[in-house]
Tab-separated table of C-alpha atoms in Angstrom:
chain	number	residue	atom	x	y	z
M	1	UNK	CA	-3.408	-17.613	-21.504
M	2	UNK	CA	-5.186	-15.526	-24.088
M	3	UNK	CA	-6.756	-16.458	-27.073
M	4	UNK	CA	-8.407	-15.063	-30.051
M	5	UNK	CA	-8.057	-11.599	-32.088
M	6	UNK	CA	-8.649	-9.393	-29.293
M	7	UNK	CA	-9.329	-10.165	-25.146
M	8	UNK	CA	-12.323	-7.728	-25.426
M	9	UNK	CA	-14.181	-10.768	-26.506
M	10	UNK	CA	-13.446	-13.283	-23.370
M	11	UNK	CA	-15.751	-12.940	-20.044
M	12	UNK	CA	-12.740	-11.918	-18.308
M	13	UNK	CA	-14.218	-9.899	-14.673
M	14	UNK	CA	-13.227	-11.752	-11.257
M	15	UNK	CA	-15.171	-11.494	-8.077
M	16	UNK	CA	-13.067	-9.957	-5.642
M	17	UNK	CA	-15.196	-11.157	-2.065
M	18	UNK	CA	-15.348	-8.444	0.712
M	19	UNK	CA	-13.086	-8.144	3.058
M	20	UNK	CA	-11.189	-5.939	5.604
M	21	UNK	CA	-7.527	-4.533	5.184
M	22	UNK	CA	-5.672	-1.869	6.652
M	23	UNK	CA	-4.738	0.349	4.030
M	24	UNK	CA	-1.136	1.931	4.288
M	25	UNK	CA	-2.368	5.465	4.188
M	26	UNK	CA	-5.634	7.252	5.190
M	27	UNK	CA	-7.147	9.378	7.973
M	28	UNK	CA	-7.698	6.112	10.266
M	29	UNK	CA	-4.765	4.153	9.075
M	30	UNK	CA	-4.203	2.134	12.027
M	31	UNK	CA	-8.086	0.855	11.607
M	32	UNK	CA	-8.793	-1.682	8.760
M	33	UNK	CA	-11.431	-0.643	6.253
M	34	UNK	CA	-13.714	-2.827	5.180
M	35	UNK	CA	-14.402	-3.501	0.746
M	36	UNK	CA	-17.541	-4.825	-0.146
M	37	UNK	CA	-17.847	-7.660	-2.490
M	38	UNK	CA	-17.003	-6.581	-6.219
M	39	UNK	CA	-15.688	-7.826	-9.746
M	40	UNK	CA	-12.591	-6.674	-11.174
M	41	UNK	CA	-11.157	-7.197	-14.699
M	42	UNK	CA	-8.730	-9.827	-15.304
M	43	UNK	CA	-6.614	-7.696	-17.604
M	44	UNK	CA	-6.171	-3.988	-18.266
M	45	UNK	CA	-8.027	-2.173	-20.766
M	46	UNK	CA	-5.830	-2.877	-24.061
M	47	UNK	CA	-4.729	-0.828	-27.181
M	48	UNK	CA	-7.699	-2.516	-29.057
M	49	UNK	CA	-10.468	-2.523	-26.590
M	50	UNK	CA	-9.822	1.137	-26.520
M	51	UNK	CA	-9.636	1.301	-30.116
M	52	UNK	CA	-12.705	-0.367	-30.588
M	53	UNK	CA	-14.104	2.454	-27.823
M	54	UNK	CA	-13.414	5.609	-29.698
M	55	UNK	CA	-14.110	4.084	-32.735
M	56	UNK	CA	-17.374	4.708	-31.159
M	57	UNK	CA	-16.592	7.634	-29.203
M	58	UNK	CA	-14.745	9.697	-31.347
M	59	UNK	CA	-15.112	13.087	-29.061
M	60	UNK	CA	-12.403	10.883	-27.010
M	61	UNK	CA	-9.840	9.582	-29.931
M	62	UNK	CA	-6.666	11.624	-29.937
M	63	UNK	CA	-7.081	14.992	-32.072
M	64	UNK	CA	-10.791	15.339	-30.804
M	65	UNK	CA	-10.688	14.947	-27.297
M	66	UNK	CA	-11.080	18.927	-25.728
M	67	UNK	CA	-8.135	20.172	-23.340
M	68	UNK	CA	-10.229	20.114	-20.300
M	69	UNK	CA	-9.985	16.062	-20.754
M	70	UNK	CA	-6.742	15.533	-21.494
M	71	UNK	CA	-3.316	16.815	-21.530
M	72	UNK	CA	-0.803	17.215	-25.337
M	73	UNK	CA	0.651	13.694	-24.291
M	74	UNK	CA	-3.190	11.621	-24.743
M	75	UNK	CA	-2.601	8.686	-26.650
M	76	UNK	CA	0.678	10.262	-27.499
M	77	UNK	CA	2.432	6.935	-29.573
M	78	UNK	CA	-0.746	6.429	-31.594
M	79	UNK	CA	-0.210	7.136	-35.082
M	80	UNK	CA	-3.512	9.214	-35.278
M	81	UNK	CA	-7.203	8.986	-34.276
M	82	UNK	CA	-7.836	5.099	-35.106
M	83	UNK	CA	-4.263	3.694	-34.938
M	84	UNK	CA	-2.135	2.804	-32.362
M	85	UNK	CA	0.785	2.139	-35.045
M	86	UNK	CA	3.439	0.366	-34.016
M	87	UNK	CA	2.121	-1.094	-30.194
M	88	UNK	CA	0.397	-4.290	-29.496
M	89	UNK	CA	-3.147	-4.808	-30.013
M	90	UNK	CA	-2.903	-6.924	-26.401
M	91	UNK	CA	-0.781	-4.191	-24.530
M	92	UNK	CA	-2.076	-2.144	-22.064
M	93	UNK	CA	-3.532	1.055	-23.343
M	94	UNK	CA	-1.767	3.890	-21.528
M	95	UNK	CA	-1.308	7.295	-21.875
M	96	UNK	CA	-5.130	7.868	-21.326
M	97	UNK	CA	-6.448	10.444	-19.110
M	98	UNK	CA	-8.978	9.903	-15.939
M	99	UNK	CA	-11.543	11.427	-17.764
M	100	UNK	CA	-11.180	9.068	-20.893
M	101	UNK	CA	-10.978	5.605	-18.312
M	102	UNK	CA	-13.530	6.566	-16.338
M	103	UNK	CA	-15.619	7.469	-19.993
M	104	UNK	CA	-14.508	4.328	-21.209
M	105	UNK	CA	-15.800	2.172	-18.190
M	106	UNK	CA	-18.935	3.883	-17.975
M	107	UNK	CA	-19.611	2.512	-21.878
M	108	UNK	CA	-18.931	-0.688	-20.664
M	109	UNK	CA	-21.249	-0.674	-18.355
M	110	UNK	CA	-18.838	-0.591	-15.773
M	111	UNK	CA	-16.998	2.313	-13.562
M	112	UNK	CA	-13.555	2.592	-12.530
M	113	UNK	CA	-12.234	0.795	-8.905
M	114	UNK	CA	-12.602	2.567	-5.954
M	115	UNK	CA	-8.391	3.094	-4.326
M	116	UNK	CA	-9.467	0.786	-1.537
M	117	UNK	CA	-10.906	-1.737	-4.034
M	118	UNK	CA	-7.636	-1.913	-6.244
M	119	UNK	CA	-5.907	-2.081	-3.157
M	120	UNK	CA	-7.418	-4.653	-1.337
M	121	UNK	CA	-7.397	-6.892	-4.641
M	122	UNK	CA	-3.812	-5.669	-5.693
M	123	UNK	CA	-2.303	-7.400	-2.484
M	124	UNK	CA	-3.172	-11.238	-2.988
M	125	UNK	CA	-0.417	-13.399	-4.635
M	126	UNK	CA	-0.893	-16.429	-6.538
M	127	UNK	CA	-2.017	-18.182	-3.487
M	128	UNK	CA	-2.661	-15.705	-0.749
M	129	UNK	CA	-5.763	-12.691	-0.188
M	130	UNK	CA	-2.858	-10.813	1.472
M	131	UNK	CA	0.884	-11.160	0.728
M	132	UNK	CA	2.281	-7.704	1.581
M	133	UNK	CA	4.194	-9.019	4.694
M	134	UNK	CA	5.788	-11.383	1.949
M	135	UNK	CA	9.499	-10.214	1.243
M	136	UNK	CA	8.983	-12.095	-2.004
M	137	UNK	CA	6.066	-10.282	-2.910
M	138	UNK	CA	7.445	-6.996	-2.228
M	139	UNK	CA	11.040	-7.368	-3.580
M	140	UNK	CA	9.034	-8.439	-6.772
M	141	UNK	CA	6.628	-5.813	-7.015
M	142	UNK	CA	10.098	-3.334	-6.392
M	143	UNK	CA	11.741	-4.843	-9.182
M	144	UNK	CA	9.331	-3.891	-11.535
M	145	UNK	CA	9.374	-0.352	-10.940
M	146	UNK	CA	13.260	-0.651	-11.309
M	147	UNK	CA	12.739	-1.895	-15.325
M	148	UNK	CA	11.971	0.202	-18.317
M	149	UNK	CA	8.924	0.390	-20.788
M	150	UNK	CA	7.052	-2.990	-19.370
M	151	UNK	CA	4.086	-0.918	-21.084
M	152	UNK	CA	4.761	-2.836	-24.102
M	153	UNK	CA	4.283	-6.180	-22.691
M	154	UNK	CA	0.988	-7.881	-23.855
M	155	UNK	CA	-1.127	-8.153	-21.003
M	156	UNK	CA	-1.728	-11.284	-18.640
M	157	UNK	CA	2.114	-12.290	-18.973
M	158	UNK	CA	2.399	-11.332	-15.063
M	159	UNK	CA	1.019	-13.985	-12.302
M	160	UNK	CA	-2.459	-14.840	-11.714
M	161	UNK	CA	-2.936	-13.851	-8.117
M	162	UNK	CA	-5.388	-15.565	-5.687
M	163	UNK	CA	-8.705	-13.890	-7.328
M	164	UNK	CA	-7.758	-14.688	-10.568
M	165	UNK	CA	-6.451	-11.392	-11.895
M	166	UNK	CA	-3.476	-10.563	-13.735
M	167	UNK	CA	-0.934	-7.561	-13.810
M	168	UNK	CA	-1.706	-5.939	-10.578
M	169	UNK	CA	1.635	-5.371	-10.661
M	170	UNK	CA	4.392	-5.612	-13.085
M	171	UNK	CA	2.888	-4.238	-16.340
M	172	UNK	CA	1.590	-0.428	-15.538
M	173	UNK	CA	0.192	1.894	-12.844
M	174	UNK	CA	-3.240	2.216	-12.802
M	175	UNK	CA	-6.292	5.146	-12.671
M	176	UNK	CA	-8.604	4.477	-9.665
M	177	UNK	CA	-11.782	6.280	-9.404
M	178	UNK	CA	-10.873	8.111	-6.386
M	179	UNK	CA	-6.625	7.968	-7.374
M	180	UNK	CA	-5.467	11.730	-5.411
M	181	UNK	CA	-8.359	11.524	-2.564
M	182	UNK	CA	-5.668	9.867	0.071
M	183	UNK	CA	-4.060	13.761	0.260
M	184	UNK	CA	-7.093	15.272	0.990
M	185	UNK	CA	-8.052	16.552	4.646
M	186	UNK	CA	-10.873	14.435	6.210
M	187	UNK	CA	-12.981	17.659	6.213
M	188	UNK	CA	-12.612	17.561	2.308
M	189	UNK	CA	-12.774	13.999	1.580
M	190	UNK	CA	-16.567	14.407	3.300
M	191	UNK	CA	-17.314	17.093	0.682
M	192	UNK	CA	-18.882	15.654	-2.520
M	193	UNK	CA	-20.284	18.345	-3.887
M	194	UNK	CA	-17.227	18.990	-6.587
M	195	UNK	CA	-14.980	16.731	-8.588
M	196	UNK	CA	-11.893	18.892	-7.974
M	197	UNK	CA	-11.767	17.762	-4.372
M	198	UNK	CA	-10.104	14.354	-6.068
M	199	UNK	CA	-7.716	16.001	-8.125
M	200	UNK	CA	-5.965	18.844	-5.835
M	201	UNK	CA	-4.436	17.333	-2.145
M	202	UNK	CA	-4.700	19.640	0.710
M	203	UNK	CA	-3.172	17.682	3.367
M	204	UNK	CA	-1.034	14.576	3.841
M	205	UNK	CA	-1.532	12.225	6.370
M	206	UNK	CA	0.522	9.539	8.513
M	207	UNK	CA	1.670	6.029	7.293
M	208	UNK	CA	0.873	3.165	9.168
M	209	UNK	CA	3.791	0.878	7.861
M	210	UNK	CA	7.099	2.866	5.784
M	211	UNK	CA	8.397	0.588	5.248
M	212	UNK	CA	5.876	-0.700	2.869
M	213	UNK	CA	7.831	0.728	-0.134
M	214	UNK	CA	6.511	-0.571	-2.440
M	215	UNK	CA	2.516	0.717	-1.830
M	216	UNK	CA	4.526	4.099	-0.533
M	217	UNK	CA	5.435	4.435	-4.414
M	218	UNK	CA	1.617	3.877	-5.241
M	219	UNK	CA	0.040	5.893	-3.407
M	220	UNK	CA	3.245	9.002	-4.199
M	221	UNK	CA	2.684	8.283	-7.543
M	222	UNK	CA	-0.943	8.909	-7.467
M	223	UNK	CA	-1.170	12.016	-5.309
M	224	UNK	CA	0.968	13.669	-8.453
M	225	UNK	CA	-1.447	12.787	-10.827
M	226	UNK	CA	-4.311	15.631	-11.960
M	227	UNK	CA	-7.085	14.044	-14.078
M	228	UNK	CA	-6.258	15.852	-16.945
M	229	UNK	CA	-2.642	13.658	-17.092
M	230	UNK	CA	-1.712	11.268	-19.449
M	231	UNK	CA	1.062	9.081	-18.639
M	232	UNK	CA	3.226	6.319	-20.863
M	233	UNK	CA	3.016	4.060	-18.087
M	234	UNK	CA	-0.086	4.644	-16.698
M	235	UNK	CA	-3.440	2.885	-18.038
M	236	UNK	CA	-6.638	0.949	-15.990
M	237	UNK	CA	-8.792	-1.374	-15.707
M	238	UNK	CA	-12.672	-1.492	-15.154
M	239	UNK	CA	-14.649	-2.860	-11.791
M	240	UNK	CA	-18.580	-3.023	-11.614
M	241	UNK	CA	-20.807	-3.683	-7.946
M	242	UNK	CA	-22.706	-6.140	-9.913
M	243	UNK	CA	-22.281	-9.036	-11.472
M	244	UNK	CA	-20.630	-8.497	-15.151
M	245	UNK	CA	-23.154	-9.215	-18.544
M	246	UNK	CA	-21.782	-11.474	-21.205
M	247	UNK	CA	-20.988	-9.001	-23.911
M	248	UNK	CA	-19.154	-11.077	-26.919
């Protein structure tokens, strides 16, 4: 599985082909959307990738980082600034902020996945591009959110799903770029000019299956979120339009 000191040294992006899905919520539920080609990182960002990041972005480490960025609970079981004490090097960094993932994919060259993207990518299994009529798939995916700190799990313990990505589900929740824009009105959603319209919902809309659970829980979870919030079981991965640079 992995090898080496760190993952932050493997080529480790999939190419997630384009596709159409209907999404369980949205303003045209019932009407699939369509994801354009994109790559997607095989693992979550870990403790020491982001160690390694505000190592060299200190304005983002844990005592520097302003309020406006981050809630008291950023990077809340680090020891201090440039040690995440007792945790994994390979576990998932969590309690991070929007602001900080979407900072630390932007250094990478990268930029965080669009809801749709994670989405679309998050439903293959090992073998299938869409398993969510699965009861397998779902009863798994259930049973995770039923067990207790799985944040401390090293990452790509979970399956390798049909695009060749790991811990979709089963490790943490995860930032998208666009995570509380589902709650928005249509009229809102079309208005660009200001961030804020991603982090405050003004309207909720119809879902086209309920008894998808299991994405229910997703997308709940995410319309709670502000960008500010830092979560123990919340961290992220990266996604880029274009092909991924080798980077050792």
């Amino acid at each position: 599985m992995l090898t080496g000191i760190t993952i932050a040294q493997e080529i480790r992006m999939a190419l997630i082909k384009e596709g159409r899905f209907v999404p369980l919520y949205g303003a045209s539920s019932k009407k699939p959307v369509s994801v354009k080609s994109f790559y997607l990182d095989i693992y979550p960002v870990t403790n020491a990738d982001f160690l390694s990041f505000v190592k060299k972005n200190p304005a983002y480490s844990k005592s520097k980082i302003k309020g406006i960025f981050a809630d008291k609970t950023y990077l809340s079981y680090w020891e201090n600034d440039f040690d995440f004490g007792s945790s994994k090097p390979n576990s998932p960094i969590t309690a991070v902020s929007w602001f900080a993932a979407k900072k630390y994919c932007e250094c990478q060259g990268k930029r965080l996945p669009t809801m749709n993207e994670w989405e679309y990518a998050a439903m293959a299994d090992e073998k299938t591009i869409d398993a969510r009529t699965k009861k397998e798939f779902n009863n798994y995916i259930l049973s995770w959110y039923e067990k207790s700190k799985t944040y401390e799990n090293e990452v790509g313990k979970t399956f390798k799903n049909y695009w060749g990505v790991y811990d979709m589900h089963g490790l943490v929740w995860e930032w998208t770029s666009d995570f509380n824009s589902i709650f928005l009105s249509g009229e809102s959603r079309k208005d660009k000019s200001s961030d804020k319209n991603l982090f405050c919902g003004s309207a909720s809309v119809n879902a086209s299956d309920l008894m998808d659970y299991a994405a229910f829980m997703r997308y709940a979870f995410r319309g709670s979120l502000k960008a500010q919030y830092s979560t123990r079981n919340l961290g992220f991965r990266c996604a880029s339009s274009t092909k991924p640079k080798i980077n050792l």
